[in-house]
CSV table of C-alpha atoms in Angstrom, one decimal:
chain,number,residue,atom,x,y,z
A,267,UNK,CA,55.2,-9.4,83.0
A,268,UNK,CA,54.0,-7.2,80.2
A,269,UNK,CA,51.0,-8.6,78.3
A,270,UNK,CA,52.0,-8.9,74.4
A,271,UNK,CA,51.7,-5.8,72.2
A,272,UNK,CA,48.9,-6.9,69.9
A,273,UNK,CA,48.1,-3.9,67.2
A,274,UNK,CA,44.5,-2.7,66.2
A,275,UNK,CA,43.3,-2.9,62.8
A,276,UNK,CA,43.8,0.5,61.2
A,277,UNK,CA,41.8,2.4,58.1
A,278,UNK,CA,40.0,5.2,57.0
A,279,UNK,CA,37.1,6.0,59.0
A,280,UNK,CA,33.4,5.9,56.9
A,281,UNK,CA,32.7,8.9,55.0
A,282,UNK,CA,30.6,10.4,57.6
A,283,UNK,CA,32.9,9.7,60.5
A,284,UNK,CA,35.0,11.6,58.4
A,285,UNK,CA,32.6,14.2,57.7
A,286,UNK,CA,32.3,14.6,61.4
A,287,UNK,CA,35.7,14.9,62.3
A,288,UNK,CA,36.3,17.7,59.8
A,289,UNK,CA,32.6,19.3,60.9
A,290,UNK,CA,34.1,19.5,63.6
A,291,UNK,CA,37.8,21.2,62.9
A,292,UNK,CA,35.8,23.9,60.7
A,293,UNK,CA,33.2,24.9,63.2
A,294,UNK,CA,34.8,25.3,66.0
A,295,UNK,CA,34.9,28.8,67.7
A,296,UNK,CA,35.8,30.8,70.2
A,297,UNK,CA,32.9,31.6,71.9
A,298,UNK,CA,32.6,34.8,74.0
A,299,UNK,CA,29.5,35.9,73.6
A,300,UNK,CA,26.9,33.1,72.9
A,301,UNK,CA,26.7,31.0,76.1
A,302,UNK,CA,23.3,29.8,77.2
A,303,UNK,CA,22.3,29.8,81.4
A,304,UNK,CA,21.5,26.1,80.5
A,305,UNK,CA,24.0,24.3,83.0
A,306,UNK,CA,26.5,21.6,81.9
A,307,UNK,CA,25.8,18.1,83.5
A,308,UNK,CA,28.5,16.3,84.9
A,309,UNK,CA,28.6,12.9,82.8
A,310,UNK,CA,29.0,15.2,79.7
A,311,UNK,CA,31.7,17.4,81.0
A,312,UNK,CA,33.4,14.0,82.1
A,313,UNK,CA,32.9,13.5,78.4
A,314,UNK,CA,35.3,15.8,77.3
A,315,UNK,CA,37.9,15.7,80.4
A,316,UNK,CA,38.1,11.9,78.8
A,317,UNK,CA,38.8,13.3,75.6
A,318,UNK,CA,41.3,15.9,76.9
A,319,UNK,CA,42.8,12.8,78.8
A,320,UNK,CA,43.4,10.9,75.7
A,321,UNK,CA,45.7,13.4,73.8
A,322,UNK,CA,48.6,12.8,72.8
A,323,UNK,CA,51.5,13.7,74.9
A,324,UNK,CA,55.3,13.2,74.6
A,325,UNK,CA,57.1,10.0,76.9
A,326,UNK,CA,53.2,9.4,77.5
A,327,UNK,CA,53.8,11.9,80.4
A,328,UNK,CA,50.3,13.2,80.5
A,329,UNK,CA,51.1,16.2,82.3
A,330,UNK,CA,47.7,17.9,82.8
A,331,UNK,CA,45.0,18.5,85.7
A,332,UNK,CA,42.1,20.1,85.2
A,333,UNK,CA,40.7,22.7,87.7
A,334,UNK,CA,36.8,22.8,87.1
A,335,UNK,CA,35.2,25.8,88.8
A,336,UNK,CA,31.8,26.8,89.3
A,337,UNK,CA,32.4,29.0,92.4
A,338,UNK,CA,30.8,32.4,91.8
A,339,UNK,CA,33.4,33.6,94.1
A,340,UNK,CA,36.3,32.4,92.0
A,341,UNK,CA,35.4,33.3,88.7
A,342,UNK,CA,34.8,36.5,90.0
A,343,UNK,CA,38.0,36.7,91.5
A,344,UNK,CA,39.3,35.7,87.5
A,345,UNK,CA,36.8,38.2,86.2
A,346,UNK,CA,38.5,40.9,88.1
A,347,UNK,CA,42.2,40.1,87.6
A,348,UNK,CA,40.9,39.9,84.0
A,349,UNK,CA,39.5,43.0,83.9
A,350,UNK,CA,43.1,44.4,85.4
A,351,UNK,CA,44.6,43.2,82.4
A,352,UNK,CA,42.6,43.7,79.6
A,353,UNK,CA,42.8,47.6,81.0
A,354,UNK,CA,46.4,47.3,80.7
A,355,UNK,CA,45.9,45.8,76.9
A,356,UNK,CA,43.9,48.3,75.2
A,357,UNK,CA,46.6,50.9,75.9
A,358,UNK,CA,49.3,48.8,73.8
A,359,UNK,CA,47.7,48.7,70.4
A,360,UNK,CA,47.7,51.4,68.0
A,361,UNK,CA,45.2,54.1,68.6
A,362,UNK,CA,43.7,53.4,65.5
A,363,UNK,CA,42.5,49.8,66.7
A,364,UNK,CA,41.4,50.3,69.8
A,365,UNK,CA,38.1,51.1,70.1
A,366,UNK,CA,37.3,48.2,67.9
A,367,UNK,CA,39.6,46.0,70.6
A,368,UNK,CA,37.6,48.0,73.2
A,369,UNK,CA,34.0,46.6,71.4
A,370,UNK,CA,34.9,43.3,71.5
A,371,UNK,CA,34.1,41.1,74.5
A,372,UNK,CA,36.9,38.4,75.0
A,373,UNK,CA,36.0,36.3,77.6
A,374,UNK,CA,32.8,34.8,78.8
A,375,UNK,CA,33.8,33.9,82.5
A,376,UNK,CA,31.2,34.4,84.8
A,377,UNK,CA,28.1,33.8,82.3
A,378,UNK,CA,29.7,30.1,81.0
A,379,UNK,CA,28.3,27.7,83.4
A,380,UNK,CA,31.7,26.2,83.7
A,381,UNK,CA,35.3,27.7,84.2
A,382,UNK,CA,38.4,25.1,83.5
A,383,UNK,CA,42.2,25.5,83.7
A,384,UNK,CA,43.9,23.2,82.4
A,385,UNK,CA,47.0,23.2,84.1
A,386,UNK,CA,50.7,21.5,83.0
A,387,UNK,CA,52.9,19.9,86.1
A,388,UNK,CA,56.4,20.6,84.8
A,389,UNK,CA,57.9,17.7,87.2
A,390,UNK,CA,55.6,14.9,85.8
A,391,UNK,CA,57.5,11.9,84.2
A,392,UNK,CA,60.6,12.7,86.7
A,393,UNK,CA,63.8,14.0,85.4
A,394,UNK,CA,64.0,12.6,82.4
A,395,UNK,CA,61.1,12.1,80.3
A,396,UNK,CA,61.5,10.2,76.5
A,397,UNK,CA,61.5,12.3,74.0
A,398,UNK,CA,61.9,15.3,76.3
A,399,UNK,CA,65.8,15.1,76.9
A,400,UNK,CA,66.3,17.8,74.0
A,401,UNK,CA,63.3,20.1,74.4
A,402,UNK,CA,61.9,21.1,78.0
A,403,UNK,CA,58.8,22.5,76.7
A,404,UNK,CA,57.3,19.3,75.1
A,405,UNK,CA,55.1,19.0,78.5
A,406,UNK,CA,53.4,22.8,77.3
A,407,UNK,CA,53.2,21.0,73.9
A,408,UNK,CA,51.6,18.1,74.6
A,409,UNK,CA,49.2,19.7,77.3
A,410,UNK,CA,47.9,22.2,74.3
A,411,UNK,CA,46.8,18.9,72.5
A,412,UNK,CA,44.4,18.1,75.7
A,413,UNK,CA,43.3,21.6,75.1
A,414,UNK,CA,42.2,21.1,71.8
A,415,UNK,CA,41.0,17.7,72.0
A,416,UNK,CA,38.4,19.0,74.7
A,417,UNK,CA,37.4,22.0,72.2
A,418,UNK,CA,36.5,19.4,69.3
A,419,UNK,CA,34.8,17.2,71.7
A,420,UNK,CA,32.8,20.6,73.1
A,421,UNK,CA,31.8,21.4,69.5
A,422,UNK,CA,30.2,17.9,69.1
A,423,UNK,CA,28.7,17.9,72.4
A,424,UNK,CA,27.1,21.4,71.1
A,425,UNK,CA,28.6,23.2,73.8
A,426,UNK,CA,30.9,26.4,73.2
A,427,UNK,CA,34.5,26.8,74.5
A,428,UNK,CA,35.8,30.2,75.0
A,429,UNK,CA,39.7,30.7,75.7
A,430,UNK,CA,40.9,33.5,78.2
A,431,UNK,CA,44.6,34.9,77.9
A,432,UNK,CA,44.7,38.3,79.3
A,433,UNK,CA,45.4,37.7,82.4
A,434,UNK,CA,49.0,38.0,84.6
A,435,UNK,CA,49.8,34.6,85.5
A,436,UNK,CA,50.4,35.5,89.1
A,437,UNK,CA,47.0,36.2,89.3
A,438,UNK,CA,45.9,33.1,88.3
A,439,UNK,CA,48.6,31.2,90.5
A,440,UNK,CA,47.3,33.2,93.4
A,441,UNK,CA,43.3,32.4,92.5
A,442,UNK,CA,43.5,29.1,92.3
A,443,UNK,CA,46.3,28.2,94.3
A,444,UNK,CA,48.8,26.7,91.9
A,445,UNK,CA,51.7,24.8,92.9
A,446,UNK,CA,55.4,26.9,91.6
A,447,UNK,CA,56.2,23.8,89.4
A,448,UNK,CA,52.5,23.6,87.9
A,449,UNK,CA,51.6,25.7,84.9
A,450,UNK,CA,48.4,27.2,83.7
A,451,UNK,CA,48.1,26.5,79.8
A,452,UNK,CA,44.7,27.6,79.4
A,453,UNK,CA,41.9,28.8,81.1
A,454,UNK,CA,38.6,27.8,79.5
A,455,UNK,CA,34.6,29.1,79.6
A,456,UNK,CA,32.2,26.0,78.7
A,457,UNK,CA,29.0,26.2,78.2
A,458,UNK,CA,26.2,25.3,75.5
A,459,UNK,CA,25.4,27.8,72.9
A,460,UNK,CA,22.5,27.8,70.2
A,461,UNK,CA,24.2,29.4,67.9
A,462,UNK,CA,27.8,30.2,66.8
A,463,UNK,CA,29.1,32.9,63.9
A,464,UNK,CA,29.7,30.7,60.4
A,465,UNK,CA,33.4,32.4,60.6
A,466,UNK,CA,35.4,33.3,63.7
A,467,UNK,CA,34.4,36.1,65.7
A,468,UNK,CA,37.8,38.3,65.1
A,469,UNK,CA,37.3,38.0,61.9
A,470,UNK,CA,33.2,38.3,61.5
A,471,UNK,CA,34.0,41.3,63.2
A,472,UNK,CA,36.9,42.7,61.3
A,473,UNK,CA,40.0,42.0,63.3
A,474,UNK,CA,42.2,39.9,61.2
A,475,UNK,CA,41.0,37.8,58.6
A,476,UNK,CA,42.4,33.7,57.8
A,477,UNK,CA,45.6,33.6,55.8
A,478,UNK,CA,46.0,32.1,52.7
A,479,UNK,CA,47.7,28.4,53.5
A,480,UNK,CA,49.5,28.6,50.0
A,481,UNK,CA,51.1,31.5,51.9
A,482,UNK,CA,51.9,29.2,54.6
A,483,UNK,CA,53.0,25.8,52.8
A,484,UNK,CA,57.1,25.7,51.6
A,485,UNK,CA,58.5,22.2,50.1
A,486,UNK,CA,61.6,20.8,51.8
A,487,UNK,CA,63.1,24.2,53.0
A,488,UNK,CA,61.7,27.3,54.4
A,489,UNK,CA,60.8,29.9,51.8
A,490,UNK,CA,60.6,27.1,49.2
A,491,UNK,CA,57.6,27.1,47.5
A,492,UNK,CA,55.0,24.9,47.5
A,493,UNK,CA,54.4,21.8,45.0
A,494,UNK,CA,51.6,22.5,42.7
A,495,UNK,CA,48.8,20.1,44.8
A,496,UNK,CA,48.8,22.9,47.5
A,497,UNK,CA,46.1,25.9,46.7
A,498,UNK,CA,43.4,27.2,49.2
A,499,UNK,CA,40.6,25.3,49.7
């Protein structure tokens, strides 16, 4: 029998739990380029798989792993199938942009103490999974929110958290020997950093710079425009 649903007093956290929270949010980076040799200990790291574990997810499927690797042999494995791709990415922007793309280092994967996929199992929950009957890719949703819980909990840990995308998934599969019905969200550097750029590093460095969120705000219907309390902060 099913103990009794009892529900937790809820409220505002203090102003500096707030403070914190949104500390946080604001200066978080990507970090490519920053990570110390200082290693990562395992009670922290367990830190922030616990946080990642705690995100939300849809039906309460909780359909991550998490692959932590320290092999020097595997991450250079990933370093080269990176390197593959990021060859094959410089050649599809304009020529214009690429020797800025070709400046920029994007990953950080064999000088982060710690590599981590986080991974999605796609059969997880069975069949059919609440609140996943009219959209499949709820699992990819909900493992993204592990991904970013783990960043916030890196930045107040003062460790760094670099994401790697250039890579062809195959690769990865083959690296790390993933299971056909388990998917490879994100593939993560960790590692603690001194110091971190004030803005992000694409845009510190003249990639793109933040949109405008009045730009980005409608009211009821797309293309509607905002009500008059939205404005950039």
């Amino acid at each position: 029998m099913q103990p009794p649903v009892t529900p937790a007093p809820a409220g505002p956290f203090s102003p500096d739990e707030q403070a914190a929270v949104y500390r946080a949010i604001f200066t978080r980076r990507d970090v490519r380029s920053q990570f110390t040799d200082r290693p990562v200990d395992d009670p922290t790291l367990m830190r922030l798989l616990n946080a990642a574990h705690h995100a939300p997810s849809v039906g309460f499927m909780q359909p991550w792993n998490f692959i932590v690797i320290r092999s020097a042999d595997v991450r250079a494995q990933v370093q080269a199938a990176f390197a593959r791709a990021n060859a094959e990415a410089v050649a599809m922007f304009p020529a214009d942009r690429r020797p800025l793309y070709s400046a920029l280092k994007l990953e950080g994967i064999t000088t982060a103490p710690v590599n981590l996929c986080i991974t999605c199992d796609r059969t997880r929950g069975g069949e059919v999974v609440l609140g996943r009957t009219h959209n499949r890719d709820m699992d990819l949703y909900s493992t993204v929110c592990a991904v970013q819980n783990l960043w916030l909990a890196a930045r107040a840990e003062g460790l760094g958290v670099g994401w790697v995308s250039i890579f062809h998934e195959a690769d990865i599969r083959s690296i790390l020997n993933l299971p056909e019905h388990v998917v490879p969200v994100a593939y993560l550097c960790i590692g603690h950093v001194d110091t971190l750029y004030e803005s992000p590093e694409l845009q510190a460095k003249g990639w793109r710079d933040r949109l405008a969120l009045s730009d980005l705000v409608f009211q009821d219907r797309w293309g509607n425009p905002p009500g008059p309390t939205v404005h950039n902060p």
